GROMACS .gro file of N, CA and C in nm:
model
  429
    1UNK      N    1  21.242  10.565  -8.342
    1UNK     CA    2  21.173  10.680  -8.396
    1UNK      C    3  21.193  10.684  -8.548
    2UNK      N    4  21.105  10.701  -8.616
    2UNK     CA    5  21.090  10.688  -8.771
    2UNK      C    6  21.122  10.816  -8.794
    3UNK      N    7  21.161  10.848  -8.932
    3UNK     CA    8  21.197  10.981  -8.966
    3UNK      C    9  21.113  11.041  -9.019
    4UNK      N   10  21.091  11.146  -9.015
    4UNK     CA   11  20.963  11.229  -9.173
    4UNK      C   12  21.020  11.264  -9.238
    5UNK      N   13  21.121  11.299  -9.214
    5UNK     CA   14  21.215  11.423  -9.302
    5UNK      C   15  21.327  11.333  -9.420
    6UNK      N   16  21.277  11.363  -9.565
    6UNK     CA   17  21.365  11.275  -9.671
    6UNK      C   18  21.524  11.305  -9.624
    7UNK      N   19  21.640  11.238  -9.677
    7UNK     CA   20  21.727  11.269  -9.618
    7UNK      C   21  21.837  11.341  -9.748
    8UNK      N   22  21.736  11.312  -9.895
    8UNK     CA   23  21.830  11.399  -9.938
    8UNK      C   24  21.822  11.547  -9.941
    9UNK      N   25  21.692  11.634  -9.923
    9UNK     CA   26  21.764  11.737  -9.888
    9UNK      C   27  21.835  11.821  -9.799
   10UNK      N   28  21.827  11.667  -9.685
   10UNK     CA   29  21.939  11.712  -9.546
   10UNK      C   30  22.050  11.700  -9.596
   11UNK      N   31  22.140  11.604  -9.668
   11UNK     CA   32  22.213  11.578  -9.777
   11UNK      C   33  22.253  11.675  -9.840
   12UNK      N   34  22.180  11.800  -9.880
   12UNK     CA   35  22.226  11.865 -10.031
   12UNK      C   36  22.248  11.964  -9.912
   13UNK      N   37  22.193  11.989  -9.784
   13UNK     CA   38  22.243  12.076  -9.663
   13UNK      C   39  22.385  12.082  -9.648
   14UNK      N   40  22.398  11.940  -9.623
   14UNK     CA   41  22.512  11.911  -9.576
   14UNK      C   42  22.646  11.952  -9.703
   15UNK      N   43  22.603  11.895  -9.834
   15UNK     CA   44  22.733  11.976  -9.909
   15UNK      C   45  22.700  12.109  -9.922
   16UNK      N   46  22.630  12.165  -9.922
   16UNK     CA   47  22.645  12.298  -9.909
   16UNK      C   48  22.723  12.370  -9.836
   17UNK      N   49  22.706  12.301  -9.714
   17UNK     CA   50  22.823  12.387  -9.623
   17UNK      C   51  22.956  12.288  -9.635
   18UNK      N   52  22.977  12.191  -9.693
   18UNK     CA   53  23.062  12.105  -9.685
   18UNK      C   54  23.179  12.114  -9.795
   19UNK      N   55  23.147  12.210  -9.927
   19UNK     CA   56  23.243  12.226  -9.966
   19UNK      C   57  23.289  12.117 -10.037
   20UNK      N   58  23.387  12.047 -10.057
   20UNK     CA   59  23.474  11.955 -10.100
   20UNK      C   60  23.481  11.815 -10.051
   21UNK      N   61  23.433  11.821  -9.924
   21UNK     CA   62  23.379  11.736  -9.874
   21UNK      C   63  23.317  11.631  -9.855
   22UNK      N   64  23.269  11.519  -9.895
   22UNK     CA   65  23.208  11.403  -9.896
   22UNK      C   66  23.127  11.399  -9.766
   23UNK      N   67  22.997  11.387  -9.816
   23UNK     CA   68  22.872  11.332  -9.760
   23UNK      C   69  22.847  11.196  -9.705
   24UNK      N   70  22.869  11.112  -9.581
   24UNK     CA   71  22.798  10.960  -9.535
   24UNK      C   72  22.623  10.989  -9.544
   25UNK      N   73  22.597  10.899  -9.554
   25UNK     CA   74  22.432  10.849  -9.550
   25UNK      C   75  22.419  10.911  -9.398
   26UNK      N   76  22.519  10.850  -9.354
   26UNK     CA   77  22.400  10.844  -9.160
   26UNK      C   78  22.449  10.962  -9.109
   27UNK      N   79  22.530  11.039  -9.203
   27UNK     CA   80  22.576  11.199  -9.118
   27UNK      C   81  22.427  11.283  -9.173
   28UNK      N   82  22.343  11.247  -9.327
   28UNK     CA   83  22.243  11.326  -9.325
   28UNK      C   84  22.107  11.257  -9.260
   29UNK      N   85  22.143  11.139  -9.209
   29UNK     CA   86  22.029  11.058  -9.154
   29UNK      C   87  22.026  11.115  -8.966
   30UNK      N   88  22.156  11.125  -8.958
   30UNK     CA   89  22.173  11.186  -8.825
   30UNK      C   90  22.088  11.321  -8.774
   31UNK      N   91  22.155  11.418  -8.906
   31UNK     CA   92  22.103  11.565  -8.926
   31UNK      C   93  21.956  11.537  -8.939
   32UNK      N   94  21.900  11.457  -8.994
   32UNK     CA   95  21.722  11.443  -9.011
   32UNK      C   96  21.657  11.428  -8.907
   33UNK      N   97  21.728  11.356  -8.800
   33UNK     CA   98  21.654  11.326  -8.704
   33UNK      C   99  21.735  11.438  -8.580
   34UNK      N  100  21.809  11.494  -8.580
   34UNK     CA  101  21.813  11.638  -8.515
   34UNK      C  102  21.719  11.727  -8.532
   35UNK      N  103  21.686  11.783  -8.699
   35UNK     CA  104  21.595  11.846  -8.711
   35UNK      C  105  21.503  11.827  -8.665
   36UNK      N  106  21.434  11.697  -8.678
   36UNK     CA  107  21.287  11.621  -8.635
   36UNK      C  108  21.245  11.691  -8.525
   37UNK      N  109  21.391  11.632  -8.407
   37UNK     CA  110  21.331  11.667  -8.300
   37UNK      C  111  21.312  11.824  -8.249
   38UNK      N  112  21.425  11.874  -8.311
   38UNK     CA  113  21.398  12.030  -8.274
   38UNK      C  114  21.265  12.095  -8.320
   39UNK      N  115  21.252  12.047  -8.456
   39UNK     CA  116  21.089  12.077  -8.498
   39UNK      C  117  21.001  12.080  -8.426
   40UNK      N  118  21.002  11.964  -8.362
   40UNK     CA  119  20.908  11.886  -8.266
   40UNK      C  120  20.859  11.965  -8.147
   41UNK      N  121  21.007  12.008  -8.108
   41UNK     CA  122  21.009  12.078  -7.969
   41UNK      C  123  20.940  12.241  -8.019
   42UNK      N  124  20.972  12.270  -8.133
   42UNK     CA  125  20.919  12.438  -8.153
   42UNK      C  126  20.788  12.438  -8.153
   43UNK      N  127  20.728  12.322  -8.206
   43UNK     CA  128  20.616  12.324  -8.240
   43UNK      C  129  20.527  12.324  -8.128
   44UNK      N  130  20.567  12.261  -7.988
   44UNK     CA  131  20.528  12.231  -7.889
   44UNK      C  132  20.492  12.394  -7.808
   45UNK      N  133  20.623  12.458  -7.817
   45UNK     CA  134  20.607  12.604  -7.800
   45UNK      C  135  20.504  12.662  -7.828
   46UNK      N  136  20.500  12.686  -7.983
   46UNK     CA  137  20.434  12.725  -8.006
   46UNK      C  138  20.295  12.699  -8.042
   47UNK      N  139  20.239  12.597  -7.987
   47UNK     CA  140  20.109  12.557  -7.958
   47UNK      C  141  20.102  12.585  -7.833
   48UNK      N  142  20.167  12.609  -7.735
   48UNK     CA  143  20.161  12.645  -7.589
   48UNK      C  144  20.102  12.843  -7.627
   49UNK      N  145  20.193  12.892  -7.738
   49UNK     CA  146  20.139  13.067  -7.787
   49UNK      C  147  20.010  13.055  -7.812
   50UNK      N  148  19.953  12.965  -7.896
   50UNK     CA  149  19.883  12.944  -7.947
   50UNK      C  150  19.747  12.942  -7.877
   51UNK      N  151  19.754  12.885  -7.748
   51UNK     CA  152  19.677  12.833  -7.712
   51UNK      C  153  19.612  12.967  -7.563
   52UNK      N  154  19.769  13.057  -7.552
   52UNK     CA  155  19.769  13.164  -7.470
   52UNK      C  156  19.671  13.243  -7.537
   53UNK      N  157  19.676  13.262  -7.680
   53UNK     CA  158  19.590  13.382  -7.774
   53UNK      C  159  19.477  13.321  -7.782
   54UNK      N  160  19.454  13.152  -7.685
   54UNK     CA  161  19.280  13.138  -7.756
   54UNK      C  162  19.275  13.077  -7.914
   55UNK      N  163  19.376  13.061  -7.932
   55UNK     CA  164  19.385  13.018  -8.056
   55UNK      C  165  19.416  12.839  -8.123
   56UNK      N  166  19.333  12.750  -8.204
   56UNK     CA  167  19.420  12.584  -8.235
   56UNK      C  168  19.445  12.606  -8.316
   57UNK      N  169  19.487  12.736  -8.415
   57UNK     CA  170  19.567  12.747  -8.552
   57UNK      C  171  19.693  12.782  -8.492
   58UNK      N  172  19.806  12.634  -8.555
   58UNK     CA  173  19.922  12.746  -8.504
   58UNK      C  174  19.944  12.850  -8.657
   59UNK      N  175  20.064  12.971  -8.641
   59UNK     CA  176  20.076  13.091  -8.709
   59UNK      C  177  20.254  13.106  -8.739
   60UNK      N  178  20.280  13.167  -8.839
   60UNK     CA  179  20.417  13.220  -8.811
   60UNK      C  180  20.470  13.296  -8.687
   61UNK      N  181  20.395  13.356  -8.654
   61UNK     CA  182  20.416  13.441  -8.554
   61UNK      C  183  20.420  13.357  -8.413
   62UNK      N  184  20.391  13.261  -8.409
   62UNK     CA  185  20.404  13.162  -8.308
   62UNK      C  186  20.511  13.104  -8.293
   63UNK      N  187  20.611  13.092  -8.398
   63UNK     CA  188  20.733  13.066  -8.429
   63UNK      C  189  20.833  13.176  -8.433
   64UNK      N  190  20.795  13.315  -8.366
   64UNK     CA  191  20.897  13.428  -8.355
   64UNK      C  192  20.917  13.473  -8.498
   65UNK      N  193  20.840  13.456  -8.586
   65UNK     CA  194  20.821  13.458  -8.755
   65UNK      C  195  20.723  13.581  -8.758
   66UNK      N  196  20.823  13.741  -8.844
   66UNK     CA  197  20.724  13.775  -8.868
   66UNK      C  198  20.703  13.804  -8.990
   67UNK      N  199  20.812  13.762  -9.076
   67UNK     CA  200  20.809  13.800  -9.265
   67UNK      C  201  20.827  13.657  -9.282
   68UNK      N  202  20.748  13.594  -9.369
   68UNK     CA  203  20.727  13.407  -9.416
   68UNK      C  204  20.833  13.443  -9.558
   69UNK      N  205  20.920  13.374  -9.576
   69UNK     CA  206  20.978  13.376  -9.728
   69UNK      C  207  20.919  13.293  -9.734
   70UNK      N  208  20.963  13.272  -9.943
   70UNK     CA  209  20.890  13.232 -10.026
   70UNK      C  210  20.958  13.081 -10.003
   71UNK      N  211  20.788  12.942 -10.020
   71UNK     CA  212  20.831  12.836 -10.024
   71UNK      C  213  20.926  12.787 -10.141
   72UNK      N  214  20.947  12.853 -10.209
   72UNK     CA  215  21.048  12.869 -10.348
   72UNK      C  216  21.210  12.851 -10.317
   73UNK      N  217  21.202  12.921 -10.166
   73UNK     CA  218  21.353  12.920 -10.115
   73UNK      C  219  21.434  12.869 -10.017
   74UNK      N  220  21.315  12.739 -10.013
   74UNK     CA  221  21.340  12.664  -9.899
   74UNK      C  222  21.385  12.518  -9.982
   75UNK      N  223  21.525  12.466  -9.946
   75UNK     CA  224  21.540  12.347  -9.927
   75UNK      C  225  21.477  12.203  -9.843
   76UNK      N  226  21.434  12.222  -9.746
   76UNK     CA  227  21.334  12.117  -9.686
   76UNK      C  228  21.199  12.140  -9.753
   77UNK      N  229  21.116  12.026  -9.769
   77UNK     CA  230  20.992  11.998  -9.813
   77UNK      C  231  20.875  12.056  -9.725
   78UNK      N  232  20.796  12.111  -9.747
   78UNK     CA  233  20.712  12.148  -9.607
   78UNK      C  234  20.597  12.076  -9.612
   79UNK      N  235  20.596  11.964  -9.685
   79UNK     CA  236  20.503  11.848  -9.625
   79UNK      C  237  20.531  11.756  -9.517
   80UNK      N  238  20.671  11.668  -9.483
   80UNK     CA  239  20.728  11.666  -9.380
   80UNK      C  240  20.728  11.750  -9.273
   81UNK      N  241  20.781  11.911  -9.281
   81UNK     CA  242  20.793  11.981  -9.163
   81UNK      C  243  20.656  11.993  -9.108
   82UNK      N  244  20.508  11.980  -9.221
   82UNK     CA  245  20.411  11.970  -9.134
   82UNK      C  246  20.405  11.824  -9.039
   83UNK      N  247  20.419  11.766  -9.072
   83UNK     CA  248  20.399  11.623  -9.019
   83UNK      C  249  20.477  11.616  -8.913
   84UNK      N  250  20.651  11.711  -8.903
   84UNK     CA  251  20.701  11.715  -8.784
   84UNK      C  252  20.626  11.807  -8.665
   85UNK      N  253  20.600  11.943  -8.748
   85UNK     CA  254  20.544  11.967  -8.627
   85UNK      C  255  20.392  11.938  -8.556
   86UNK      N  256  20.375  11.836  -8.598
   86UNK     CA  257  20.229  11.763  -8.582
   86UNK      C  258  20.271  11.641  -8.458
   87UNK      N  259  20.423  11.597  -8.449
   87UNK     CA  260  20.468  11.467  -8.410
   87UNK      C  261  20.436  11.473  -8.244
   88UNK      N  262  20.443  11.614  -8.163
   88UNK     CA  263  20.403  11.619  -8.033
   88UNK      C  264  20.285  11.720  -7.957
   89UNK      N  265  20.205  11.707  -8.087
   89UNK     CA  266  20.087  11.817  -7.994
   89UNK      C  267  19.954  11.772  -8.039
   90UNK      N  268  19.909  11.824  -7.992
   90UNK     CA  269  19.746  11.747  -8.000
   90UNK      C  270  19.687  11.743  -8.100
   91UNK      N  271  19.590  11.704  -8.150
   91UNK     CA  272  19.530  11.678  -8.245
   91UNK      C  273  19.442  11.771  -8.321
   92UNK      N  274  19.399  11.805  -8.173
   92UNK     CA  275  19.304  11.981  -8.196
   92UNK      C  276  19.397  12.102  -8.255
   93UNK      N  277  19.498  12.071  -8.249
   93UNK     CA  278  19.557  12.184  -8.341
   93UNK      C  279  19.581  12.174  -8.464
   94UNK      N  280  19.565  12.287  -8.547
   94UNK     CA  281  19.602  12.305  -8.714
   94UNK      C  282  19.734  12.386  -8.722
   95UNK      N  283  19.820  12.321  -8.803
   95UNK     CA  284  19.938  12.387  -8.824
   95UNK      C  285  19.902  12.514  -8.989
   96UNK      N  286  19.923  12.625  -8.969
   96UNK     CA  287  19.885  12.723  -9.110
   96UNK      C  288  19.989  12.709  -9.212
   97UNK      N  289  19.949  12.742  -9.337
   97UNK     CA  290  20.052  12.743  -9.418
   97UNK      C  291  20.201  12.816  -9.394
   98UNK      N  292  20.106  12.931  -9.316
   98UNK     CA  293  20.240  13.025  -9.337
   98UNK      C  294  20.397  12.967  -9.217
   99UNK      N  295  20.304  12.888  -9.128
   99UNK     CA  296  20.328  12.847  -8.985
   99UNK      C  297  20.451  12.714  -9.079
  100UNK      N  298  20.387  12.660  -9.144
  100UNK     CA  299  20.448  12.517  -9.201
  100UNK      C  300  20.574  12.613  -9.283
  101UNK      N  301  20.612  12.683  -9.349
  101UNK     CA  302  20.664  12.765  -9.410
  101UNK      C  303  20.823  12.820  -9.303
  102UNK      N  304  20.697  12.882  -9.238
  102UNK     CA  305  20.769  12.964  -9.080
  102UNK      C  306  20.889  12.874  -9.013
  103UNK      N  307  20.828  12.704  -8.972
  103UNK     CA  308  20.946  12.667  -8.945
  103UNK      C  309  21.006  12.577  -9.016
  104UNK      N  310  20.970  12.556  -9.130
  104UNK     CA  311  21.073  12.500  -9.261
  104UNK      C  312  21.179  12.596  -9.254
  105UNK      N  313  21.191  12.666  -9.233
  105UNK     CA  314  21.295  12.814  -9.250
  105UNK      C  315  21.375  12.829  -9.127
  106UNK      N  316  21.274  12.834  -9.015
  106UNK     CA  317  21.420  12.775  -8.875
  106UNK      C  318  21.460  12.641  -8.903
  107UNK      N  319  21.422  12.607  -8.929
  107UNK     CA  320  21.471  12.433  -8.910
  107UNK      C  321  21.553  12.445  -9.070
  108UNK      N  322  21.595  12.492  -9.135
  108UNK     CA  323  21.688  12.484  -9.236
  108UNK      C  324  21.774  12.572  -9.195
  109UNK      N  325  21.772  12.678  -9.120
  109UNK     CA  326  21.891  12.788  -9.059
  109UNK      C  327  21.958  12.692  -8.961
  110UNK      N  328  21.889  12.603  -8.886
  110UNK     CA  329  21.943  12.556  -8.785
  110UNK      C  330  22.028  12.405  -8.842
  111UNK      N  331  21.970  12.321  -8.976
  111UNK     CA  332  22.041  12.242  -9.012
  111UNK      C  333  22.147  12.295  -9.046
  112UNK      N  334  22.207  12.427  -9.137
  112UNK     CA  335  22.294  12.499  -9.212
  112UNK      C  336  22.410  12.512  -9.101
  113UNK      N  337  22.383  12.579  -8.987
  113UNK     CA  338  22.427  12.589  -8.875
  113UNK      C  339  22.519  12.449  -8.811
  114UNK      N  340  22.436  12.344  -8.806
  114UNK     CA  341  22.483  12.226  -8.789
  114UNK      C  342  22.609  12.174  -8.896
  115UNK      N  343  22.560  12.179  -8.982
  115UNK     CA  344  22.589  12.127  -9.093
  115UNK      C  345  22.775  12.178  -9.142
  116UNK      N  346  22.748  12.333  -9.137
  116UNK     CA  347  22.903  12.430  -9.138
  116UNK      C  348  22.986  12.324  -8.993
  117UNK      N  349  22.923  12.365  -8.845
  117UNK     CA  350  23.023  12.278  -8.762
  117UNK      C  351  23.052  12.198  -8.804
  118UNK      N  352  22.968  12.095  -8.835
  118UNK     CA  353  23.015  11.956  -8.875
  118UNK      C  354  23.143  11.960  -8.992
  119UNK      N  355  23.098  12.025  -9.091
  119UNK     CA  356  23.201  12.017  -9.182
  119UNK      C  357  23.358  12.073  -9.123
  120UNK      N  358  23.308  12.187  -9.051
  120UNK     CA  359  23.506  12.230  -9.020
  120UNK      C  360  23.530  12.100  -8.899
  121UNK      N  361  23.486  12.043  -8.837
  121UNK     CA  362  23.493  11.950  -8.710
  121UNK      C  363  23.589  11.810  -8.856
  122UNK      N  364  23.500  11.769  -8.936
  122UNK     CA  365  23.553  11.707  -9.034
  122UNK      C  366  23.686  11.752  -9.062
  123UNK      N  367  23.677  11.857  -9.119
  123UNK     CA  368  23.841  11.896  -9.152
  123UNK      C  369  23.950  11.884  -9.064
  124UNK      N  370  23.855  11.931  -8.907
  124UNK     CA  371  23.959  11.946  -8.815
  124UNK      C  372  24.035  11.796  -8.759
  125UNK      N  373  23.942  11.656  -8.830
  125UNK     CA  374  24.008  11.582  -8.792
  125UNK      C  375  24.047  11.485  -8.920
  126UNK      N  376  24.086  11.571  -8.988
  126UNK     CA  377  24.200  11.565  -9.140
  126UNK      C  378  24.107  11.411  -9.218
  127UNK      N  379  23.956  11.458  -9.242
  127UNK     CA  380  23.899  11.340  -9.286
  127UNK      C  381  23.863  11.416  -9.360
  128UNK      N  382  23.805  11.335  -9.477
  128UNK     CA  383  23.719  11.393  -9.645
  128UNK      C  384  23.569  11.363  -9.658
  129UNK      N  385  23.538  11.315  -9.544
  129UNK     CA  386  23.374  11.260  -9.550
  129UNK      C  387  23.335  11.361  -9.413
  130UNK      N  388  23.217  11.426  -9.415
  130UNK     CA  389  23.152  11.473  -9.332
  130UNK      C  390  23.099  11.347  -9.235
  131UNK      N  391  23.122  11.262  -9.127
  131UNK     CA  392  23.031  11.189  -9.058
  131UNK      C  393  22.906  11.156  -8.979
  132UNK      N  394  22.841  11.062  -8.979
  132UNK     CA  395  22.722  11.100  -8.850
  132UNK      C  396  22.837  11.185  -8.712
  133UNK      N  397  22.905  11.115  -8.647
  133UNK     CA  398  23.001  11.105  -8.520
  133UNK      C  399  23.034  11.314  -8.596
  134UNK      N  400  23.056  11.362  -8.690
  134UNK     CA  401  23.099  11.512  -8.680
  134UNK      C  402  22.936  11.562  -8.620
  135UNK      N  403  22.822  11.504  -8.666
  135UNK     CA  404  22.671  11.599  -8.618
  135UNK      C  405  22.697  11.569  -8.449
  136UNK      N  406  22.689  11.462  -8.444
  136UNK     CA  407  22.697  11.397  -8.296
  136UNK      C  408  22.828  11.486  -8.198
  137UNK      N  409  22.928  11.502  -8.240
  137UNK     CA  410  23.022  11.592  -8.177
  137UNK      C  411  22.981  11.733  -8.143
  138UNK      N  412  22.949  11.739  -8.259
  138UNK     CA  413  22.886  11.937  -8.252
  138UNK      C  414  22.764  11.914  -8.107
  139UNK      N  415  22.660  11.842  -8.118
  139UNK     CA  416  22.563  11.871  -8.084
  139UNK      C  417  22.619  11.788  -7.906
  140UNK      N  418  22.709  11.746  -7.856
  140UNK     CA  419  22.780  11.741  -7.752
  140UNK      C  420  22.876  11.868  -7.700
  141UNK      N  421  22.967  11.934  -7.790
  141UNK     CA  422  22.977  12.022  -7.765
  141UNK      C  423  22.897  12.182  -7.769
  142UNK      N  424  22.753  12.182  -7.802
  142UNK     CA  425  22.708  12.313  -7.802
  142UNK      C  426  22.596  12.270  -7.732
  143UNK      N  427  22.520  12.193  -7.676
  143UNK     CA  428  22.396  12.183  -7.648
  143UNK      C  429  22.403  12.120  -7.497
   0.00000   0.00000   0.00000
């Protein structure tokens, strides 16, 4: 599976919650392709809403989105997140701006999320690099 998602601003995710911490390549290459797929899967959802309202635009509101912040305050790119959530639904659907926006914004709450475990999981095993194996742990123990 190819990635869409660049990996440095999964990267600048990752020190963010990481603190002091040291960043590996394949711990934000890991996190990219977590996101991917969760993207993937929301998007699927919500083309299933989408499609309940009669509707091939997906919407924020299709994404449990009902205030869009500003693309100004988003760390992920939302040219990628369109392209992710494009990766499992049909063709006949249009993803909206606000929609591309909508889940750039879960899907960066949910890397942040990742990203904090990973880092205390790091600490907890008295290392200075955040690893792929800390994303991979978290997402064994919570999922």
């Amino acid at each position: 599976m190819s990635v869409e998602l660049p990996f440095a601003p999964v990267d600048g995710i990752i020190r963010r919650n990481a603190g002091e911490l040291r960043v590996s390549a394949d711990a934000a290459e890991e996190l990219a392709r977590r996101i991917q797929t969760h993207g993937a899967e929301l998007a699927v959802d919500a083309a299933e809403r989408a499609t309940a309202d009669g509707r091939k635009t997906l919407m924020a509101a299709d994404f449990g989105v009902e205030q869009v912040v500003s693309r100004e305050d988003l760390t992920l790119p939302v040219a990628p997140i369109d392209r992710i959530a494009r990766l499992r639904i049909d063709d006949r659907y249009r993803v909206g701006v606000d929609a591309r926006i909508a889940l750039a914004d879960i899907l960066e709450d949910y890397a942040n999320n990742v990203a904090s475990a990973a880092a205390t999981l790091a600490r907890h095993a008295d290392r200075r690099t955040v690893q792929a194996e800390d994303i991979e742990t978290y997402f064994a123990l919570f999922e």
